[in-house]
Amino acid sequence: MAAAAVCSAVKIGIIGGTGLDDPEILEGRTEKYIDTPFGKPSDALISGKIKNVDCVLLSRHGRHHSIMPTNINFRANMWALKEEGCTHLLVTTACGSLREDIQPGDLVIIDQFIDRTTKRHLTFYDGSNSCLPGVCHVSMAEPFCAKTREVLLDVAKKLGIKCHSKGTVITVEGPRFSSRAESLMFRSWGADVINMTTVPEVILAKEAGICYASIAMATDYDCWKEHEETVSVDRVLKTLKENANKATSLLLTAIPQIGSMEWSETHQNLKVI
């Protein structure tokens, strides 16, 4: 992948998670199916505009939610969005809450992750592609783009959306949910929410030199909380349906703001492949 010239032009990729991938948010939509050196992305890239800002939407699990977390081709997804010229990635993800104060329906702008996956390609630099030689030891001290996160937090505050300013997500392999013992262990480790998709997406975005921020929506209390209904697919989808408008409003308001800002220095500081 050729390194792009540093400039302040903004193009925003949106990776929609479970129930949060509605293409209707884009104006003037066009679809394109592409291939990459790492295979095919999860679905078509849907290009359009949000208030005159160029955007590209990709459904992480496919539009029919047919791809389980382990089988998502994260590298193809990220490569495709980079090739389309995306400078930023705003992603949504359903998650379980591991904290009493993060209630179902709350949003969390996560800032750290813990990796508990076991079967995924975690880097572009594994020797499988001749144009990416060597090994990439990319820093993960600050995995999410602080500047982009600040925009999301500022917009959430203005919109009156309950939004936690930081949080550590633990990403598990799935597709099963946690045992109660695991859930309690993850709480003891300092994790705030749990999902199945942040890793390796955030890692690959860092390698690709893309500003990445994640809007996590709490849908349940996993299974650690006594006297609370344990997580189920039905519970997750019900909460998402009731609260998806929050994430959508946040995206629709934040994207024009991001588009109006200067990002040259931020992009210079990111590793570009």
CSV table of C-alpha atoms in Angstrom, one decimal:
chain,number,residue,atom,x,y,z
A,1,MET,CA,0.0,0.0,0.0
A,2,ALA,CA,1.5,3.3,-1.1
A,3,ALA,CA,1.9,6.0,1.5
A,4,ALA,CA,-0.5,8.9,0.9
A,5,ALA,CA,0.7,12.5,0.7
A,6,VAL,CA,0.2,14.3,3.9
A,7,CYS,CA,-2.7,16.7,3.6
A,8,SER,CA,-5.7,18.0,5.6
A,9,ALA,CA,-8.3,16.5,3.3
A,10,VAL,CA,-10.7,14.3,5.3
A,11,LYS,CA,-12.5,11.2,4.3
A,12,ILE,CA,-14.3,9.2,7.0
A,13,GLY,CA,-14.8,5.5,7.0
A,14,ILE,CA,-17.6,4.2,9.1
A,15,ILE,CA,-17.6,0.6,10.2
A,16,GLY,CA,-21.0,-0.4,11.5
A,17,GLY,CA,-21.4,-3.1,14.1
A,18,THR,CA,-24.4,-5.1,15.0
A,19,GLY,CA,-27.5,-3.1,14.2
A,20,LEU,CA,-25.6,0.1,13.6
A,21,ASP,CA,-24.8,-0.1,9.9
A,22,ASP,CA,-27.7,1.7,8.3
A,23,PRO,CA,-26.6,3.1,4.8
A,24,GLU,CA,-29.5,5.6,4.9
A,25,ILE,CA,-27.3,8.0,6.8
A,26,LEU,CA,-25.4,8.6,3.6
A,27,GLU,CA,-26.5,11.0,0.8
A,28,GLY,CA,-25.8,10.1,-2.9
A,29,ARG,CA,-24.9,6.5,-2.2
A,30,THR,CA,-22.9,4.3,-4.5
A,31,GLU,CA,-21.8,0.7,-3.9
A,32,LYS,CA,-18.5,-0.9,-4.9
A,33,TYR,CA,-17.4,-4.5,-4.3
A,34,ILE,CA,-13.6,-4.8,-4.3
A,35,ASP,CA,-10.9,-7.3,-3.6
A,36,THR,CA,-7.6,-6.8,-1.7
A,37,PRO,CA,-4.3,-8.7,-1.3
A,38,PHE,CA,-5.9,-10.2,1.9
A,39,GLY,CA,-9.2,-11.2,0.3
A,40,LYS,CA,-12.6,-9.7,0.2
A,41,PRO,CA,-14.0,-7.2,2.8
A,42,SER,CA,-17.1,-8.1,4.7
A,43,ASP,CA,-19.4,-6.4,2.2
A,44,ALA,CA,-19.6,-3.7,-0.4
A,45,LEU,CA,-18.1,-0.3,0.3
A,46,ILE,CA,-21.0,2.2,0.3
A,47,SER,CA,-19.7,5.7,-0.5
A,48,GLY,CA,-21.6,8.9,0.0
A,49,LYS,CA,-21.7,12.2,1.9
A,50,ILE,CA,-22.7,13.4,5.3
A,51,LYS,CA,-23.2,17.1,5.2
A,52,ASN,CA,-20.7,17.4,2.3
A,53,VAL,CA,-18.0,15.2,4.0
A,54,ASP,CA,-17.0,12.2,2.0
A,55,CYS,CA,-17.7,9.0,3.8
A,56,VAL,CA,-17.4,5.2,3.2
A,57,LEU,CA,-19.6,2.8,5.1
A,58,LEU,CA,-18.8,-0.9,5.6
A,59,SER,CA,-20.9,-3.4,7.5
A,60,ARG,CA,-18.5,-5.3,9.8
A,61,HIS,CA,-20.5,-8.5,9.9
A,62,GLY,CA,-22.0,-8.1,6.4
A,63,ARG,CA,-25.4,-6.5,5.8
A,64,HIS,CA,-27.2,-9.8,6.7
A,65,HIS,CA,-25.0,-10.3,9.8
A,66,SER,CA,-23.7,-13.5,8.3
A,67,ILE,CA,-20.1,-13.3,9.4
A,68,MET,CA,-19.2,-14.3,13.0
A,69,PRO,CA,-16.5,-12.3,14.8
A,70,THR,CA,-13.7,-14.8,14.3
A,71,ASN,CA,-14.3,-15.0,10.5
A,72,ILE,CA,-14.4,-11.2,9.9
A,73,ASN,CA,-11.6,-10.4,7.4
A,74,PHE,CA,-10.3,-7.5,9.4
A,75,ARG,CA,-7.3,-7.0,7.2
A,76,ALA,CA,-9.3,-6.9,4.0
A,77,ASN,CA,-11.7,-4.4,5.6
A,78,MET,CA,-8.9,-2.1,6.8
A,79,TRP,CA,-7.0,-2.4,3.5
A,80,ALA,CA,-10.1,-1.5,1.5
A,81,LEU,CA,-10.9,1.5,3.5
A,82,LYS,CA,-7.3,2.7,3.3
A,83,GLU,CA,-7.3,2.3,-0.4
A,84,GLU,CA,-10.5,4.3,-0.7
A,85,GLY,CA,-8.6,7.2,0.9
A,86,CYS,CA,-10.1,7.1,4.4
A,87,THR,CA,-8.2,9.3,6.9
A,88,HIS,CA,-10.5,8.5,9.8
A,89,LEU,CA,-12.5,5.6,11.0
A,90,LEU,CA,-15.5,6.0,13.3
A,91,VAL,CA,-16.7,2.6,14.3
A,92,THR,CA,-19.6,1.4,16.4
A,93,THR,CA,-19.7,-1.7,18.5
A,94,ALA,CA,-22.1,-3.4,20.8
A,95,CYS,CA,-20.6,-4.3,24.1
A,96,GLY,CA,-21.4,-5.8,27.5
A,97,SER,CA,-20.9,-3.6,30.6
A,98,LEU,CA,-18.5,-4.8,33.3
A,99,ARG,CA,-19.2,-1.7,35.5
A,100,GLU,CA,-22.3,-0.8,37.6
A,101,ASP,CA,-22.2,2.8,36.3
A,102,ILE,CA,-22.1,1.8,32.6
A,103,GLN,CA,-25.8,1.1,32.1
A,104,PRO,CA,-27.4,-0.6,29.1
A,105,GLY,CA,-28.0,2.1,26.5
A,106,ASP,CA,-24.9,4.2,27.6
A,107,LEU,CA,-22.2,5.0,25.1
A,108,VAL,CA,-18.5,4.7,25.9
A,109,ILE,CA,-15.8,6.3,23.9
A,110,ILE,CA,-13.2,3.7,24.6
A,111,ASP,CA,-9.5,4.5,25.0
A,112,GLN,CA,-7.8,1.2,25.8
A,113,PHE,CA,-8.1,-2.5,25.0
A,114,ILE,CA,-7.1,-5.9,26.4
A,115,ASP,CA,-6.7,-8.6,23.8
A,116,ARG,CA,-8.2,-12.1,24.6
A,117,THR,CA,-8.5,-13.2,21.0
A,118,THR,CA,-6.7,-16.4,19.9
A,119,LYS,CA,-7.4,-17.0,16.2
A,120,ARG,CA,-6.9,-13.7,14.4
A,121,HIS,CA,-4.4,-12.0,12.1
A,122,LEU,CA,-3.1,-9.1,14.2
A,123,THR,CA,-0.9,-7.4,11.6
A,124,PHE,CA,-0.5,-6.7,7.9
A,125,TYR,CA,3.2,-7.5,8.3
A,126,ASP,CA,3.2,-11.3,8.5
A,127,GLY,CA,5.2,-12.0,5.3
A,128,SER,CA,2.2,-12.9,3.3
A,129,ASN,CA,2.4,-9.8,1.1
A,130,SER,CA,5.5,-8.9,-0.8
A,131,CYS,CA,4.9,-5.1,-0.7
A,132,LEU,CA,4.9,-5.2,3.1
A,133,PRO,CA,8.3,-6.6,4.0
A,134,GLY,CA,9.8,-6.9,7.5
A,135,VAL,CA,8.1,-6.7,10.9
A,136,CYS,CA,6.0,-3.9,12.3
A,137,HIS,CA,6.4,-3.2,16.0
A,138,VAL,CA,3.7,-0.5,16.2
A,139,SER,CA,3.1,1.3,19.5
A,140,MET,CA,-0.2,0.5,21.2
A,141,ALA,CA,0.3,2.8,24.2
A,142,GLU,CA,-2.5,5.1,22.9
A,143,PRO,CA,-4.4,2.9,20.4
A,144,PHE,CA,-7.3,5.2,19.8
A,145,CYS,CA,-7.0,8.7,18.2
A,146,ALA,CA,-7.2,11.2,21.1
A,147,LYS,CA,-8.2,14.1,18.9
A,148,THR,CA,-11.1,12.2,17.3
A,149,ARG,CA,-12.2,11.0,20.7
A,150,GLU,CA,-12.4,14.5,22.0
A,151,VAL,CA,-14.6,15.5,19.1
A,152,LEU,CA,-17.0,12.7,19.9
A,153,LEU,CA,-17.1,13.5,23.5
A,154,ASP,CA,-17.7,17.2,22.9
A,155,VAL,CA,-20.5,16.4,20.5
A,156,ALA,CA,-22.1,13.9,22.9
A,157,LYS,CA,-22.1,16.5,25.6
A,158,LYS,CA,-23.8,19.1,23.4
A,159,LEU,CA,-26.4,16.6,22.3
A,160,GLY,CA,-27.1,15.6,25.9
A,161,ILE,CA,-26.2,11.9,25.2
A,162,LYS,CA,-25.0,10.0,28.2
A,163,CYS,CA,-21.5,9.1,27.2
A,164,HIS,CA,-18.5,7.8,29.3
A,165,SER,CA,-15.3,9.7,28.4
A,166,LYS,CA,-13.1,6.6,28.5
A,167,GLY,CA,-13.1,2.9,29.1
A,168,THR,CA,-11.0,-0.2,28.6
A,169,VAL,CA,-12.6,-2.8,26.3
A,170,ILE,CA,-11.6,-6.5,26.5
A,171,THR,CA,-12.1,-8.3,23.2
A,172,VAL,CA,-12.8,-12.0,23.4
A,173,GLU,CA,-12.8,-14.5,20.6
A,174,GLY,CA,-16.5,-15.4,20.7
A,175,PRO,CA,-18.9,-16.3,19.3
A,176,ARG,CA,-19.9,-17.5,22.8
A,177,PHE,CA,-20.4,-15.1,25.7
A,178,SER,CA,-18.3,-15.3,28.8
A,179,SER,CA,-18.7,-17.6,31.7
A,180,ARG,CA,-19.5,-15.9,35.0
A,181,ALA,CA,-16.0,-16.7,36.3
A,182,GLU,CA,-14.4,-15.1,33.2
A,183,SER,CA,-16.7,-12.0,33.5
A,184,LEU,CA,-15.6,-11.5,37.2
A,185,MET,CA,-12.0,-12.0,36.2
A,186,PHE,CA,-12.2,-9.4,33.5
A,187,ARG,CA,-13.7,-7.0,36.0
A,188,SER,CA,-10.7,-7.6,38.3
A,189,TRP,CA,-8.3,-6.9,35.4
A,190,GLY,CA,-9.8,-3.4,35.1
A,191,ALA,CA,-11.8,-3.9,31.9
A,192,ASP,CA,-14.9,-1.7,31.7
A,193,VAL,CA,-16.7,-3.2,28.7
A,194,ILE,CA,-16.5,-6.4,26.7
A,195,ASN,CA,-16.9,-7.1,23.0
A,196,MET,CA,-15.7,-9.4,20.1
A,197,THR,CA,-14.4,-7.0,17.5
A,198,THR,CA,-12.2,-4.2,18.6
A,199,VAL,CA,-9.1,-6.4,18.2
A,200,PRO,CA,-7.5,-6.5,15.7
A,201,GLU,CA,-9.4,-3.7,14.1
A,202,VAL,CA,-7.8,-0.9,16.2
A,203,ILE,CA,-4.4,-2.5,15.7
A,204,LEU,CA,-4.7,-2.6,11.9
A,205,ALA,CA,-6.0,1.0,11.8
A,206,LYS,CA,-2.8,2.1,13.7
A,207,GLU,CA,-0.6,0.2,11.2
A,208,ALA,CA,-2.5,1.8,8.3
A,209,GLY,CA,-2.1,5.3,9.7
A,210,ILE,CA,-5.8,6.0,10.1
A,211,CYS,CA,-7.3,8.0,13.0
A,212,TYR,CA,-9.5,5.4,14.7
A,213,ALA,CA,-12.2,6.0,17.3
A,214,SER,CA,-14.9,3.7,18.6
A,215,ILE,CA,-18.4,4.4,19.9
A,216,ALA,CA,-19.3,1.4,22.1
A,217,MET,CA,-22.9,0.9,23.1
A,218,ALA,CA,-23.5,-1.0,26.3
A,219,THR,CA,-26.3,-3.5,25.7
A,220,ASP,CA,-26.2,-5.6,28.9
A,221,TYR,CA,-24.3,-6.5,32.1
A,222,ASP,CA,-22.6,-9.5,30.6
A,223,CYS,CA,-23.2,-12.2,33.3
A,224,TRP,CA,-21.3,-10.9,36.4
A,225,LYS,CA,-24.1,-8.9,37.9
A,226,GLU,CA,-26.3,-10.8,40.4
A,227,HIS,CA,-30.1,-10.5,40.0
A,228,GLU,CA,-29.7,-9.1,36.5
A,229,GLU,CA,-30.7,-11.0,33.3
A,230,THR,CA,-27.6,-12.5,31.7
A,231,VAL,CA,-26.6,-11.5,28.2
A,232,SER,CA,-28.4,-13.0,25.2
A,233,VAL,CA,-28.6,-12.2,21.5
A,234,ASP,CA,-32.3,-11.1,22.0
A,235,ARG,CA,-31.3,-8.8,24.8
A,236,VAL,CA,-28.5,-7.2,22.8
A,237,LEU,CA,-30.6,-6.6,19.7
A,238,LYS,CA,-33.5,-5.2,21.8
A,239,THR,CA,-31.2,-2.6,23.5
A,240,LEU,CA,-29.5,-1.7,20.2
A,241,LYS,CA,-32.9,-1.1,18.5
A,242,GLU,CA,-34.0,1.1,21.3
A,243,ASN,CA,-30.8,3.2,21.4
A,244,ALA,CA,-29.2,3.1,17.9
A,245,ASN,CA,-30.4,6.7,17.4
A,246,LYS,CA,-27.9,7.9,19.9
A,247,ALA,CA,-24.9,6.6,18.0
A,248,THR,CA,-26.4,7.8,14.7
A,249,SER,CA,-26.9,11.3,16.1
A,250,LEU,CA,-23.4,11.3,17.4
A,251,LEU,CA,-22.0,10.3,14.0
A,252,LEU,CA,-24.1,12.8,12.0
A,253,THR,CA,-23.1,15.7,14.2
A,254,ALA,CA,-19.4,14.8,14.7
A,255,ILE,CA,-18.6,14.0,11.1
A,256,PRO,CA,-19.0,17.6,9.8
A,257,GLN,CA,-17.0,18.9,12.7
A,258,ILE,CA,-14.2,16.5,12.0
A,259,GLY,CA,-14.3,17.5,8.3
A,260,SER,CA,-13.8,21.1,9.2
A,261,MET,CA,-10.7,20.6,11.3
A,262,GLU,CA,-7.0,20.5,10.4
A,263,TRP,CA,-5.5,17.0,10.7
A,264,SER,CA,-2.1,17.3,8.9
A,265,GLU,CA,0.0,17.1,12.1
A,266,THR,CA,-2.1,14.2,13.4
A,267,HIS,CA,-1.6,12.2,10.2
A,268,GLN,CA,2.1,13.0,10.2
A,269,ASN,CA,2.5,11.4,13.6
A,270,LEU,CA,0.7,8.2,12.5
A,271,LYS,CA,2.5,5.3,10.9
A,272,VAL,CA,1.5,4.9,7.3
A,273,ILE,CA,1.8,1.7,5.2
